[in-house]
Short mmCIF file of C-alpha atoms in Angstrom, two decimals:
data_model
loop_
_atom_site.label_atom_id
_atom_site.label_comp_id
_atom_site.label_asym_id
_atom_site.label_seq_id
_atom_site.Cartn_x
_atom_site.Cartn_y
_atom_site.Cartn_z
CA MET A 272 28.89 45.03 -45.70
CA GLY A 273 29.83 41.46 -46.79
CA VAL A 274 32.21 39.10 -45.04
CA THR A 275 34.51 37.40 -47.50
CA PRO A 276 34.48 33.87 -46.19
CA THR A 277 37.99 32.60 -44.95
CA SER A 278 38.53 28.86 -46.49
CA PRO A 279 39.83 26.93 -43.99
CA PRO A 280 43.88 25.70 -43.23
CA SER A 281 45.33 23.81 -45.89
CA PRO A 282 47.18 20.56 -44.14
CA ASP A 283 50.45 20.65 -43.70
CA LEU A 284 52.10 18.36 -46.22
CA SER A 285 55.78 19.07 -45.76
CA PRO A 286 57.93 17.11 -44.34
CA PRO A 287 58.53 16.81 -40.90
CA VAL A 288 61.08 19.30 -39.08
CA PRO A 289 63.27 18.37 -35.78
CA ALA A 290 62.83 20.37 -32.66
CA GLY A 291 65.88 20.16 -32.02
CA PRO A 292 69.11 18.16 -31.54
CA ASP A 293 68.92 14.98 -30.51
CA VAL A 294 70.28 13.50 -27.90
CA VAL A 295 73.26 11.35 -27.77
CA ARG A 296 72.84 9.41 -24.57
CA LEU A 297 70.34 6.77 -22.99
CA ARG A 298 70.54 8.50 -20.39
CA ASP A 299 69.05 12.07 -21.46
CA LEU A 300 66.08 10.12 -22.85
CA SER A 301 63.26 11.67 -21.32
CA ALA A 302 60.44 9.85 -19.13
CA GLN A 303 58.26 9.71 -22.34
CA GLN A 304 60.58 8.68 -25.05
CA TRP A 305 60.85 5.34 -22.42
CA LYS A 306 57.85 5.01 -22.03
CA SER A 307 56.88 4.92 -25.74
CA GLY A 308 59.74 2.25 -26.59
CA ALA A 309 58.01 0.58 -24.33
CA ALA A 310 54.67 0.31 -25.42
CA ALA A 311 56.22 -0.33 -29.74
CA TRP A 312 58.32 -2.64 -28.57
CA LEU A 313 55.75 -5.40 -26.09
CA GLY A 314 52.36 -4.20 -29.31
CA TRP A 315 55.21 -5.92 -31.21
CA LEU A 316 56.46 -9.02 -28.72
CA PHE A 317 52.32 -9.52 -28.39
CA ASP A 318 52.08 -9.28 -32.30
CA GLY A 319 54.18 -11.40 -33.45
CA LEU A 320 52.96 -14.03 -30.49
CA ASP A 321 49.47 -13.40 -31.92
CA MET A 322 50.21 -13.95 -35.62
CA TYR A 323 52.34 -17.58 -35.26
CA LEU A 324 49.80 -18.88 -32.76
CA TYR A 325 47.89 -20.22 -36.36
CA MET A 326 51.12 -21.35 -38.98
CA LEU A 327 53.03 -23.32 -35.87
CA VAL A 328 49.85 -25.74 -35.68
CA ALA A 329 47.76 -24.32 -38.80
CA THR A 330 48.25 -28.02 -40.02
CA PRO A 331 46.43 -30.38 -37.29
CA PHE A 332 43.67 -27.77 -36.39
CA VAL A 333 42.59 -27.07 -40.12
CA ALA A 334 42.79 -31.01 -39.96
CA GLU A 335 41.15 -31.74 -37.04
CA LEU A 336 38.34 -29.12 -38.16
CA LEU A 337 37.91 -30.61 -41.20
CA GLY A 338 37.41 -34.57 -40.01
CA VAL A 339 40.33 -35.14 -42.39
CA GLY A 340 44.58 -36.71 -41.72
CA GLU A 341 47.13 -34.19 -41.66
CA LYS A 342 48.34 -34.80 -45.32
CA ASP A 343 44.84 -35.27 -46.85
CA PRO A 344 44.93 -32.03 -50.27
CA GLN A 345 42.49 -30.11 -48.60
CA VAL A 346 45.02 -29.24 -45.09
CA GLY A 347 46.61 -27.35 -47.26
CA ARG A 348 43.86 -25.40 -49.50
CA TYR A 349 42.18 -24.09 -47.20
CA SER A 350 44.75 -23.69 -43.89
CA SER A 351 46.20 -21.43 -46.85
CA TRP A 352 43.04 -19.35 -47.19
CA ILE A 353 42.57 -19.11 -43.93
CA GLN A 354 46.57 -17.01 -43.45
CA ALA A 355 45.14 -15.04 -46.82
CA ALA A 356 42.03 -13.74 -45.36
CA PHE A 357 45.15 -13.18 -42.39
CA LEU A 358 47.12 -11.20 -44.81
CA ILE A 359 44.42 -9.26 -46.50
CA GLY A 360 43.26 -8.72 -42.80
CA TRP A 361 46.77 -7.33 -42.10
CA ALA A 362 46.83 -4.88 -44.81
CA LEU A 363 43.24 -3.06 -44.16
CA GLY A 364 44.25 -3.16 -39.84
CA GLY A 365 46.99 -1.27 -41.19
CA GLY A 366 45.12 1.66 -43.25
CA PHE A 367 42.23 1.33 -41.41
CA PHE A 368 43.59 2.29 -37.61
CA GLY A 369 46.76 4.26 -39.49
CA ARG A 370 43.76 6.47 -40.45
CA ILE A 371 42.54 6.31 -36.75
CA ALA A 372 46.02 6.73 -35.61
CA ASP A 373 46.44 10.17 -37.40
CA ARG A 374 43.20 11.94 -36.74
CA LEU A 375 42.54 10.37 -32.95
CA GLY A 376 46.02 10.09 -32.37
CA ARG A 377 49.25 7.43 -31.39
CA SER A 378 48.09 5.97 -28.07
CA ARG A 379 44.49 5.63 -28.54
CA ALA A 380 44.92 3.84 -31.53
CA LEU A 381 47.53 1.71 -30.39
CA MET A 382 44.86 0.49 -27.13
CA LEU A 383 42.83 -0.39 -29.87
CA THR A 384 44.26 -1.97 -32.22
CA ILE A 385 45.78 -4.69 -29.44
CA LEU A 386 43.02 -4.95 -28.13
CA THR A 387 41.33 -6.19 -31.02
CA TYR A 388 44.21 -8.78 -32.44
CA ALA A 389 44.15 -10.00 -28.49
CA SER A 390 40.04 -10.53 -28.61
CA PHE A 391 39.66 -12.21 -31.47
CA THR A 392 42.82 -14.50 -30.86
CA GLY A 393 41.30 -15.76 -28.20
CA LEU A 394 38.25 -16.28 -29.51
CA SER A 395 39.84 -18.63 -32.08
CA TYR A 396 40.08 -21.35 -29.86
CA PHE A 397 36.20 -21.81 -29.93
CA ALA A 398 36.02 -22.01 -33.78
CA GLN A 399 34.18 -25.10 -35.13
CA THR A 400 34.50 -24.72 -38.31
CA TRP A 401 37.58 -23.61 -40.57
CA TRP A 402 35.77 -20.62 -42.04
CA GLN A 403 35.05 -19.69 -38.27
CA LEU A 404 38.77 -20.13 -37.70
CA LEU A 405 39.27 -18.13 -40.62
CA LEU A 406 36.96 -14.90 -40.08
CA PHE A 407 38.33 -14.99 -36.58
CA ARG A 408 42.00 -14.74 -37.06
CA PHE A 409 40.97 -12.07 -40.03
CA LEU A 410 39.39 -10.31 -37.36
CA ALA A 411 42.53 -10.40 -35.34
CA ALA A 412 44.68 -9.37 -38.43
CA LEU A 413 42.56 -5.82 -38.60
CA GLY A 414 44.42 -4.90 -35.15
CA ILE A 415 47.74 -6.72 -35.74
CA GLY A 416 48.41 -4.93 -38.49
CA GLY A 417 47.49 -1.82 -36.69
CA GLU A 418 49.87 -1.83 -34.10
CA TRP A 419 52.89 -1.88 -36.71
CA ALA A 420 51.91 1.64 -38.67
CA VAL A 421 50.94 2.89 -35.13
CA GLY A 422 53.73 1.74 -32.41
CA ALA A 423 56.72 2.56 -35.67
CA ALA A 424 54.82 5.95 -36.00
CA LEU A 425 54.81 6.15 -32.64
CA LEU A 426 58.93 6.12 -31.61
CA SER A 427 59.49 7.62 -34.62
CA GLU A 428 57.98 11.08 -33.59
CA THR A 429 59.30 10.63 -29.97
CA TRP A 430 62.86 9.17 -30.29
CA PRO A 431 66.34 10.72 -31.81
CA ARG A 432 66.20 10.84 -35.34
CA ARG A 433 69.49 9.28 -35.79
CA TRP A 434 69.33 5.92 -33.75
CA ARG A 435 66.71 5.20 -36.84
CA PRO A 436 68.11 2.09 -38.73
CA TRP A 437 69.39 0.65 -34.42
CA MET A 438 65.55 1.52 -33.04
CA ALA A 439 63.94 -0.54 -36.28
CA ALA A 440 66.08 -3.18 -35.03
CA VAL A 441 65.71 -2.95 -31.48
CA LEU A 442 61.86 -3.25 -32.74
CA GLN A 443 61.97 -6.20 -35.14
CA THR A 444 62.73 -7.86 -32.29
CA GLY A 445 59.84 -7.31 -30.36
CA VAL A 446 58.19 -9.43 -32.97
CA ASN A 447 61.30 -11.85 -32.92
CA ILE A 448 61.01 -12.46 -30.03
CA GLY A 449 56.96 -12.72 -29.58
CA VAL A 450 57.18 -15.98 -32.24
CA MET A 451 59.84 -17.24 -29.98
CA LEU A 452 57.19 -16.92 -27.65
CA ALA A 453 54.08 -18.95 -29.74
CA SER A 454 57.09 -21.48 -30.55
CA LEU A 455 57.44 -22.27 -27.24
CA ALA A 456 53.38 -22.36 -26.03
CA VAL A 457 53.49 -24.54 -28.66
CA PHE A 458 56.31 -27.02 -27.49
CA LEU A 459 55.22 -26.38 -24.20
CA LEU A 460 50.86 -27.30 -24.55
CA ALA A 461 51.89 -29.98 -27.30
CA ASP A 462 50.19 -32.75 -25.75
CA PHE A 463 46.87 -30.24 -25.68
CA ARG A 464 44.48 -30.21 -28.93
CA PRO A 465 46.13 -27.56 -31.37
CA ARG A 466 43.48 -25.09 -30.72
CA THR A 467 44.94 -25.17 -26.87
CA VAL A 468 47.56 -21.96 -27.43
CA PHE A 469 45.03 -20.06 -28.48
CA LEU A 470 44.13 -18.89 -25.33
CA VAL A 471 47.44 -17.69 -24.52
CA GLY A 472 47.04 -14.81 -26.90
CA ILE A 473 44.97 -13.05 -24.62
CA LEU A 474 47.64 -11.81 -22.98
CA PRO A 475 48.24 -8.83 -24.59
CA ALA A 476 45.30 -7.24 -23.19
CA LEU A 477 46.88 -6.75 -20.54
CA LEU A 478 48.99 -4.41 -21.37
CA VAL A 479 46.21 -2.18 -22.47
CA LEU A 480 45.81 -0.91 -18.89
CA TRP A 481 50.08 0.70 -18.47
CA ILE A 482 49.01 2.07 -21.69
CA ARG A 483 45.82 3.79 -20.81
CA ARG A 484 47.39 5.36 -17.26
CA ALA A 485 51.52 5.68 -18.85
CA VAL A 486 51.54 6.47 -22.65
CA PRO A 487 50.77 10.57 -23.59
CA GLU A 488 50.83 11.58 -27.14
CA PRO A 489 53.52 12.81 -28.69
CA GLU A 490 54.19 15.96 -28.77
CA GLU A 491 54.63 16.04 -33.25
CA TRP A 492 51.41 14.66 -33.37
CA GLN A 493 50.09 17.20 -30.96
CA GLY A 494 51.84 19.98 -32.75
CA ALA A 495 50.63 19.08 -36.57
CA LYS A 496 46.82 18.57 -34.93
CA ARG A 497 46.51 22.25 -33.34
CA THR A 498 48.37 23.56 -37.08
CA SER A 499 46.10 22.02 -39.07
CA ALA A 500 43.57 22.84 -37.24
CA GLN A 501 40.56 20.54 -39.20
CA ALA A 502 42.41 21.45 -42.47
CA GLN A 503 43.34 17.03 -42.03
CA PRO A 504 44.56 15.50 -44.83
CA GLY A 505 42.53 12.94 -46.86
CA PHE A 506 43.52 9.56 -47.92
CA LEU A 507 44.36 10.57 -51.98
CA GLU A 508 46.82 13.02 -50.86
CA LEU A 509 49.95 9.69 -51.42
CA PHE A 510 48.48 10.07 -54.56
CA ARG A 511 49.11 13.46 -55.20
CA GLY A 512 51.88 15.22 -55.10
CA PRO A 513 55.60 14.88 -54.39
CA VAL A 514 54.40 12.14 -52.00
CA ARG A 515 53.07 9.77 -55.09
CA ARG A 516 56.13 8.42 -56.28
CA THR A 517 56.84 7.90 -53.17
CA THR A 518 54.20 5.92 -52.18
CA LEU A 519 53.67 3.83 -55.18
CA LEU A 520 57.32 2.51 -54.79
CA THR A 521 56.91 1.35 -51.71
CA LEU A 522 54.22 -0.18 -52.17
CA LEU A 523 55.41 -2.38 -54.79
CA VAL A 524 58.48 -3.28 -53.07
CA CYS A 525 55.86 -4.72 -49.79
CA ALA A 526 54.11 -6.63 -52.37
CA LEU A 527 56.65 -8.46 -53.63
CA ALA A 528 58.79 -8.69 -51.20
CA LEU A 529 56.16 -9.39 -48.37
CA THR A 530 54.76 -12.02 -50.32
CA GLY A 531 58.29 -14.34 -50.69
CA HIS A 532 58.18 -13.92 -47.73
CA TRP A 533 55.48 -14.91 -46.10
CA ALA A 534 55.27 -17.68 -48.95
CA PHE A 535 58.26 -18.40 -46.37
CA GLN A 536 57.22 -18.04 -42.86
CA PHE A 537 53.57 -20.06 -43.15
CA TRP A 538 55.20 -22.90 -46.13
CA TYR A 539 58.32 -23.78 -44.85
CA ILE A 540 56.51 -24.88 -41.30
CA GLN A 541 54.11 -26.96 -43.44
CA GLN A 542 57.17 -28.44 -44.62
CA LEU A 543 58.65 -29.71 -42.37
CA ARG A 544 55.81 -31.30 -40.69
CA THR A 545 55.38 -33.50 -44.44
CA LEU A 546 59.33 -33.74 -44.75
CA PRO A 547 59.66 -38.14 -45.31
CA ASP A 548 62.50 -38.67 -43.24
CA VAL A 549 59.46 -37.31 -40.28
CA ALA A 550 57.03 -39.43 -41.57
CA GLY A 551 57.12 -41.31 -38.50
CA TRP A 552 57.43 -39.71 -35.55
CA THR A 553 54.76 -38.45 -33.09
CA GLU A 554 52.61 -35.35 -33.82
CA ALA A 555 54.21 -34.27 -30.44
CA GLU A 556 57.11 -34.53 -31.86
CA ARG A 557 57.22 -33.34 -34.99
CA SER A 558 56.15 -29.91 -33.34
CA GLN A 559 59.02 -29.92 -30.77
CA LEU A 560 60.74 -29.95 -34.05
CA VAL A 561 59.01 -26.93 -35.50
CA SER A 562 59.04 -25.01 -32.56
CA LYS A 563 63.40 -25.69 -32.31
CA MET A 564 63.44 -24.68 -36.34
CA VAL A 565 61.22 -21.46 -35.79
CA TRP A 566 63.18 -21.00 -32.60
CA LEU A 567 66.42 -20.56 -36.03
CA VAL A 568 65.42 -19.14 -38.08
CA THR A 569 63.50 -15.99 -35.61
CA LEU A 570 67.15 -16.03 -33.46
CA THR A 571 69.63 -15.61 -37.05
CA SER A 572 66.83 -13.10 -37.23
CA ILE A 573 67.28 -11.06 -34.19
CA THR A 574 70.97 -11.43 -35.54
CA GLY A 575 70.09 -9.96 -39.07
CA ASN A 576 68.07 -7.10 -37.82
CA PHE A 577 71.35 -5.39 -36.32
CA LEU A 578 73.19 -6.46 -39.22
CA ALA A 579 70.41 -4.66 -41.80
CA ALA A 580 70.96 -1.85 -38.71
CA LEU A 581 74.29 -1.34 -39.32
CA LEU A 582 74.30 -2.16 -43.06
CA ALA A 583 71.63 1.18 -43.41
CA ARG A 584 74.04 3.17 -41.27
CA ARG A 585 77.41 2.58 -43.81
CA LEU A 586 75.57 2.24 -47.39
CA ARG A 587 72.20 4.36 -46.56
CA TYR A 588 68.35 2.76 -46.73
CA ARG A 589 68.16 1.92 -50.48
CA ARG A 590 71.45 0.20 -51.32
CA THR A 591 70.82 -2.01 -48.06
CA ILE A 592 67.32 -2.79 -49.00
CA THR A 593 68.21 -3.83 -52.20
CA THR A 594 70.81 -5.81 -50.46
CA LEU A 595 68.95 -8.10 -48.22
CA CYS A 596 66.70 -8.60 -51.30
CA LEU A 597 68.53 -10.33 -52.73
CA ALA A 598 70.61 -12.46 -49.85
CA TYR A 599 67.05 -13.55 -49.37
CA PHE A 600 66.53 -14.61 -53.15
CA LEU A 601 69.77 -17.11 -53.29
CA SER A 602 69.34 -18.32 -50.21
CA MET A 603 65.49 -18.80 -50.65
CA LEU A 604 67.18 -20.67 -54.69
CA ALA A 605 70.25 -22.81 -52.40
CA THR A 606 68.08 -24.04 -49.77
CA TYR A 607 64.83 -25.28 -51.71
CA ALA A 608 66.17 -26.26 -54.87
CA VAL A 609 66.69 -29.35 -54.41
CA PRO A 610 65.22 -32.37 -51.56
CA ILE A 611 66.66 -32.66 -48.61
CA ASP A 612 66.29 -33.76 -45.04
CA HIS A 613 65.68 -32.32 -41.73
CA GLY A 614 69.20 -32.39 -40.85
CA ARG A 615 70.45 -30.63 -43.59
CA LEU A 616 67.80 -27.64 -43.97
CA TRP A 617 68.52 -25.95 -40.88
CA ILE A 618 71.81 -24.66 -42.36
CA GLY A 619 69.26 -22.46 -44.86
CA LEU A 620 67.29 -21.48 -42.59
CA ALA A 621 69.76 -19.84 -40.32
CA THR A 622 70.49 -18.05 -43.84
CA ILE A 623 67.23 -16.80 -44.53
CA GLY A 624 66.99 -15.80 -41.54
CA LEU A 625 69.95 -13.64 -41.23
CA CYS A 626 68.29 -12.08 -44.48
CA GLN A 627 65.48 -11.26 -42.34
CA GLY A 628 66.95 -8.07 -41.36
CA VAL A 629 65.46 -6.64 -44.23
CA PHE A 630 61.96 -5.92 -42.98
CA ALA A 631 63.41 -4.42 -39.73
CA LEU A 632 64.41 -1.42 -41.72
CA PHE A 633 60.90 -0.54 -43.52
CA THR A 634 59.88 0.20 -39.69
CA MET A 635 61.78 3.57 -38.90
CA TYR A 636 62.51 3.43 -42.97
CA MET A 637 58.74 4.04 -44.08
CA PRO A 638 57.32 6.38 -41.34
CA PRO A 639 59.28 9.95 -42.17
CA LEU A 640 59.08 9.62 -45.98
CA PHE A 641 55.06 10.89 -45.42
CA PRO A 642 53.92 14.07 -43.94
CA THR A 643 53.06 13.87 -40.36
CA LEU A 644 49.27 13.78 -39.96
CA LEU A 645 49.76 10.87 -43.07
CA ARG A 646 52.22 10.11 -41.39
CA THR A 647 50.38 5.95 -40.12
CA THR A 648 48.12 6.72 -43.08
CA GLY A 649 50.82 6.57 -45.57
CA ALA A 650 53.77 4.04 -43.94
CA GLY A 651 50.44 1.32 -42.38
CA PHE A 652 48.76 1.42 -45.88
CA CYS A 653 52.13 1.21 -47.98
CA TYR A 654 53.95 -1.41 -46.15
CA ASN A 655 50.62 -3.35 -45.18
CA ILE A 656 48.70 -3.24 -48.53
CA GLY A 657 51.36 -5.95 -49.79
CA ARG A 658 50.76 -7.73 -47.01
CA VAL A 659 46.90 -8.54 -49.58
CA ALA A 660 49.20 -9.71 -52.43
CA ALA A 661 50.87 -11.31 -49.45
CA GLY A 662 47.91 -13.58 -48.53
CA LEU A 663 46.54 -14.33 -52.22
CA GLY A 664 51.07 -15.58 -53.19
CA THR A 665 50.17 -18.17 -50.40
CA VAL A 666 47.90 -19.23 -51.77
CA PHE A 667 48.86 -19.18 -55.46
CA PHE A 668 52.68 -20.76 -54.78
CA GLY A 669 51.06 -23.34 -52.50
CA LEU A 670 49.14 -24.52 -56.20
CA PHE A 671 53.12 -25.67 -56.85
CA SER A 672 52.78 -27.94 -53.45
CA GLN A 673 52.79 -31.63 -54.59
CA VAL A 674 50.13 -33.88 -51.91
CA GLY A 675 52.55 -33.62 -48.77
CA ASP A 676 55.24 -31.31 -49.78
CA TYR A 677 55.28 -27.75 -50.09
CA ARG A 678 59.15 -27.84 -51.20
CA LEU A 679 58.54 -26.23 -54.81
CA ALA A 680 56.09 -23.00 -53.30
CA LEU A 681 59.35 -22.26 -51.30
CA PHE A 682 61.60 -22.26 -53.78
CA TYR A 683 59.32 -20.54 -56.58
CA ALA A 684 58.21 -17.57 -54.04
CA GLY A 685 62.18 -17.48 -53.69
CA PHE A 686 61.85 -15.35 -57.32
CA LEU A 687 60.06 -12.93 -56.24
CA PHE A 688 63.40 -11.16 -54.43
CA LEU A 689 64.59 -10.43 -57.75
CA PRO A 690 61.75 -7.63 -58.69
CA ALA A 691 61.50 -5.98 -55.54
CA ALA A 692 65.41 -5.87 -55.46
CA GLY A 693 65.36 -3.76 -58.60
CA VAL A 694 62.30 -1.77 -57.59
CA ALA A 695 64.56 -0.92 -53.93
CA TRP A 696 67.34 0.58 -55.53
CA LEU A 697 64.87 3.53 -56.81
CA LEU A 698 63.48 3.95 -53.02
CA PRO A 699 64.00 7.41 -51.69
CA GLU A 700 66.46 8.09 -48.46
CA PRO A 701 64.19 9.73 -45.36
CA PRO A 702 64.62 13.67 -46.09
CA ASP A 703 65.43 14.20 -42.23
CA GLU A 704 68.29 11.94 -42.11
CA LEU A 705 71.57 12.64 -40.76
CA PRO A 706 74.66 11.48 -42.62
CA PRO A 707 75.80 8.00 -42.87
CA GLY A 708 78.52 6.71 -40.12
CA ASP A 709 76.46 7.69 -36.94
CA SER A 710 77.39 5.45 -34.33
CA LEU A 711 75.07 4.08 -31.95
CA PRO A 712 73.63 5.99 -29.37
CA LYS A 713 75.67 5.95 -25.91
CA VAL A 714 75.08 4.92 -22.56
CA ALA A 715 76.73 7.52 -20.06
CA VAL A 716 78.53 6.17 -17.54
CA GLU A 717 79.74 9.56 -15.49
#
């Protein structure tokens, strides 16, 4: 008598269900939650450090590699291609390491991403040609893109759901502080060769030693892994059933918004270095000006993170993302419509920094939209694949620049936030969010 073969269990593609009531006080958090939060935050801090080092020294470093002056047209062209390779690597890393995290676990994948970006950021110091630097930046970006997806999933699976907007704001401050540390490194090392700052990027590798000992895998991931047994959902599940609409909408919003954002992030620094009123300054003086302006944008961006969280608690995610995309467009328009000197530029840069809080929201907004075993794959793919468009957009908008003047690149890039706002209006809300208006987590004193 034959035995009827049994089919493997189908993968679990239902939205996650809360295991129990959320805690409401910081003192009630478990040791695992604190460790997971610290690992994700520190990973993002070093993300910000390593990703920004190149942008701060791109013009003098690429000029050195090419053996030409900083205002030579080749410098802008090759430096933008290096940045494009970095953003494309970021996108691919988000998908690649996101898949590893869904299969092998969040903590294991987090260690791999940090080792990847720390190693190749350090190796950038040894680049002898522009294409070698491009290769090292591309490989470092694989780890940075992966760390975004893994860190966001780790935190969303271990911390209370009602705190997500505030968690997103706090997590994004890790990137902001990393950017500030990168600008501080450039400031302190202004008298050394530009390539020297990349040696600072090796420091994140030390974090791996702690994560390996202290950070366990989230219970939610372990439970989903046991339930699904060997039936791991495939990548194409992102484009099937009810998940497909979510994938396409988030992908489009991220592609448009990130292209405009990264065009700003790269070209505003290069524009500062080439403003007519700083033409007579020394290289060290220009580097210090850039560092100060980066601190300004970063500090206002930190404020913007919490402003975005506050708006999300009042308006929900869809309306908040739409509003901030519109505000980003208006700020870029006002700042770069006409030429202004560096003494007046700080007002526009501070306003743009406030609008950057929109990207903090994506941290906690996107992972819950996808099933547990597709979470880092979906969030990593949709958010980071937008960086492919952003990478190509950085080069494209650079074509609008006159020699030594990048204002028009910044002006036209700002218009991408208009269609981003339109698509954002169609976005779904996370399925397990609590009603708007919840308060901040309480710090118990009894």
